[in-house]
PDB file of C-alpha atoms in Angstrom:
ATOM      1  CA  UNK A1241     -29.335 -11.035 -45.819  1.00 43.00           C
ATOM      2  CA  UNK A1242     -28.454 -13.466 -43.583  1.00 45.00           C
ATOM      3  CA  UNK A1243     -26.131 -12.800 -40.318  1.00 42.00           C
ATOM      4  CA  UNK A1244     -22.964 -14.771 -40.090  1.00 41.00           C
ATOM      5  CA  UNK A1245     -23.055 -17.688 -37.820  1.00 43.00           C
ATOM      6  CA  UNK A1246     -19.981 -16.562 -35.693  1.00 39.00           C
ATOM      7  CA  UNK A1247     -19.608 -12.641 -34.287  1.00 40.00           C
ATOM      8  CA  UNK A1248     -16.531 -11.288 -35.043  1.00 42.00           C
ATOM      9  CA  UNK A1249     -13.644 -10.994 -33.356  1.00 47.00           C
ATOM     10  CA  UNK A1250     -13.221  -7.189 -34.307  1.00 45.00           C
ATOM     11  CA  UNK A1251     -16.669  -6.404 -33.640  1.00 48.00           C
ATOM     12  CA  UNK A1252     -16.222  -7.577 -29.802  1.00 50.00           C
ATOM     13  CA  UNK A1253     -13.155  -5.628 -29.992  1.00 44.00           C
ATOM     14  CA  UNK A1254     -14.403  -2.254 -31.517  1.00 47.00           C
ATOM     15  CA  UNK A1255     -15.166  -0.870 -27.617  1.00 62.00           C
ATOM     16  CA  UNK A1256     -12.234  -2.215 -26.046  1.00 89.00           C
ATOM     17  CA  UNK A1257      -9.844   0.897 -24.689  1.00 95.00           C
ATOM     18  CA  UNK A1258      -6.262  -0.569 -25.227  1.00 96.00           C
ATOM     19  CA  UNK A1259      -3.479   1.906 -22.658  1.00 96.00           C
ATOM     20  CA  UNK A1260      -0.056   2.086 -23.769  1.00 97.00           C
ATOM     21  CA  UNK A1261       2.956   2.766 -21.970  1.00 97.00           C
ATOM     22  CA  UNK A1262       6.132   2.293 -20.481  1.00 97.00           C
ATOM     23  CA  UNK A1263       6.774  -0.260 -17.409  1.00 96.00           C
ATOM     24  CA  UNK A1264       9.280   0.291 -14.465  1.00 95.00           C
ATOM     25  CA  UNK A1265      12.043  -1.656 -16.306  1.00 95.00           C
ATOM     26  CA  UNK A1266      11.198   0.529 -19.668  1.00 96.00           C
ATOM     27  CA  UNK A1267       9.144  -2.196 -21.895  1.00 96.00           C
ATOM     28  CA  UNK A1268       6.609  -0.907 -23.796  1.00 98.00           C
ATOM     29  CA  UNK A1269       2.959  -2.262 -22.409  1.00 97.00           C
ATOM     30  CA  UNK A1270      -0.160  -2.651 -24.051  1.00 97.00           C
ATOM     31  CA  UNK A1271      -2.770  -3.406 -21.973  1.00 94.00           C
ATOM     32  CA  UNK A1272      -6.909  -4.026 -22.129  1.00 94.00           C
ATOM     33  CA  UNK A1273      -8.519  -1.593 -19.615  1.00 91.00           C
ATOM     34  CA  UNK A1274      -9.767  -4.168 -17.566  1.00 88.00           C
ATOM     35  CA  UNK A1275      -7.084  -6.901 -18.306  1.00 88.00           C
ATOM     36  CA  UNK A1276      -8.781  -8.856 -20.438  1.00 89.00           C
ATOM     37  CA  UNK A1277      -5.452  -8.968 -22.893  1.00 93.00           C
ATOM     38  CA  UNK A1278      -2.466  -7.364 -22.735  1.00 94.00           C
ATOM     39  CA  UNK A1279       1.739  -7.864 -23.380  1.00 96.00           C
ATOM     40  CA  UNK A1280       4.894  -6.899 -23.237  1.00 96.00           C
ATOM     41  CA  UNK A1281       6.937  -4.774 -26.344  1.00 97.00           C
ATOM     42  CA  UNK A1282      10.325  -3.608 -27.263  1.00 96.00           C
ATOM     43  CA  UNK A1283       9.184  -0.608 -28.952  1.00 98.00           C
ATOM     44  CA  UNK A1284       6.474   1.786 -28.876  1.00 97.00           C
ATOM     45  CA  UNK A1285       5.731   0.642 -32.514  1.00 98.00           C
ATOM     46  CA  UNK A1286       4.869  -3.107 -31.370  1.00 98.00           C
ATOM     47  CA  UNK A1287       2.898  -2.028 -28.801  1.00 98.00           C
ATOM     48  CA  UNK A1288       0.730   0.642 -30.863  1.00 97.00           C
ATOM     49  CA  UNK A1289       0.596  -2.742 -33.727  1.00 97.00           C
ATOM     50  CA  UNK A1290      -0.580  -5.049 -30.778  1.00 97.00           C
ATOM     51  CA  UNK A1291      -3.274  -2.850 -29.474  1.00 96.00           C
ATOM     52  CA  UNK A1292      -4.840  -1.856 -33.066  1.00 96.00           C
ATOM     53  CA  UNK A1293      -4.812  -5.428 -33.565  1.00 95.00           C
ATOM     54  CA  UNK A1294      -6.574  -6.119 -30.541  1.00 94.00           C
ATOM     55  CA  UNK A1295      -9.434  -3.615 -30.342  1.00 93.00           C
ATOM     56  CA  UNK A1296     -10.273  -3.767 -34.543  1.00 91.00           C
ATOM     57  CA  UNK A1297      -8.659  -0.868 -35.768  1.00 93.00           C
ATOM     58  CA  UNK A1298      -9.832   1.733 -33.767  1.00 94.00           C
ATOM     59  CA  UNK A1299      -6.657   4.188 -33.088  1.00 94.00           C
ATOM     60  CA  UNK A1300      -9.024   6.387 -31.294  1.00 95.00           C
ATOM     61  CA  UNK A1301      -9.430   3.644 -28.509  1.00 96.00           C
ATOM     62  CA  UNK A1302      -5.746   3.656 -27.729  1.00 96.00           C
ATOM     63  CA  UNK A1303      -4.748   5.759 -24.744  1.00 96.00           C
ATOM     64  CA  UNK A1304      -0.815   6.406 -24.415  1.00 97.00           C
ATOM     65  CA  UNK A1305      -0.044   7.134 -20.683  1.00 96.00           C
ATOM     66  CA  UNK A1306       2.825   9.053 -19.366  1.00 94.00           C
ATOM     67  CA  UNK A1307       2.830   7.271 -16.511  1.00 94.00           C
ATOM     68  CA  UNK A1308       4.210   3.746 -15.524  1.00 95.00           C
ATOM     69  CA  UNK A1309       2.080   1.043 -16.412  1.00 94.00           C
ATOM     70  CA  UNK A1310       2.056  -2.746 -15.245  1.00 92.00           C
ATOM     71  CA  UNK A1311       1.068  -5.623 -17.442  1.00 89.00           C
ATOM     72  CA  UNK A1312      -2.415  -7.150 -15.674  1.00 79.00           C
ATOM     73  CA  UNK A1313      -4.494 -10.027 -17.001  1.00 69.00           C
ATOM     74  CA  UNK A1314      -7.468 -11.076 -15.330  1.00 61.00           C
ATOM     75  CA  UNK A1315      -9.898  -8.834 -13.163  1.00 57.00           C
ATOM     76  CA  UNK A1316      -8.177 -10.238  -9.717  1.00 56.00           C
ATOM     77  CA  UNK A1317      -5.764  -7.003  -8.716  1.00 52.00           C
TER      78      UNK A1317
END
């Protein structure tokens, strides 16, 4: 069998740990642990979409935080 000429996208994704929270302001964040995506929700239910989408399905890669989170993209902080 012959491997596919392209990796995919959900495959690069399986590892990623996606954190989900709330901002100062209240939006809903999902964010890439080291801010490689990430955005800004109205509800907890985008956000939790967003993230599965993200990291390939993998709900056990999703961390909800009780804390405030920020929205971050890029590795400059």
């Amino acid at each position: 069998m012959m491997a596919p000429p392209f990796s995919s996208p959900s495959r690069n994704s399986a590892a990623r740990i996606v954190y989900v929270g709330r901002n100062r302001v209240g939006n809903w964040v999902a964010c890439e642990q080291r801010g490689v995506f990430g955005g800004l929700f109205v509800s907890r239910a985008q956000a939790l979409k967003y993230a599965l989408f993200k990291n390939g399905g993998h709900s056990d890669r999703i961390i909800e935080v009780t804390r405030e989170i920020e929205l971050y993209i890029g590795t400059d902080r």
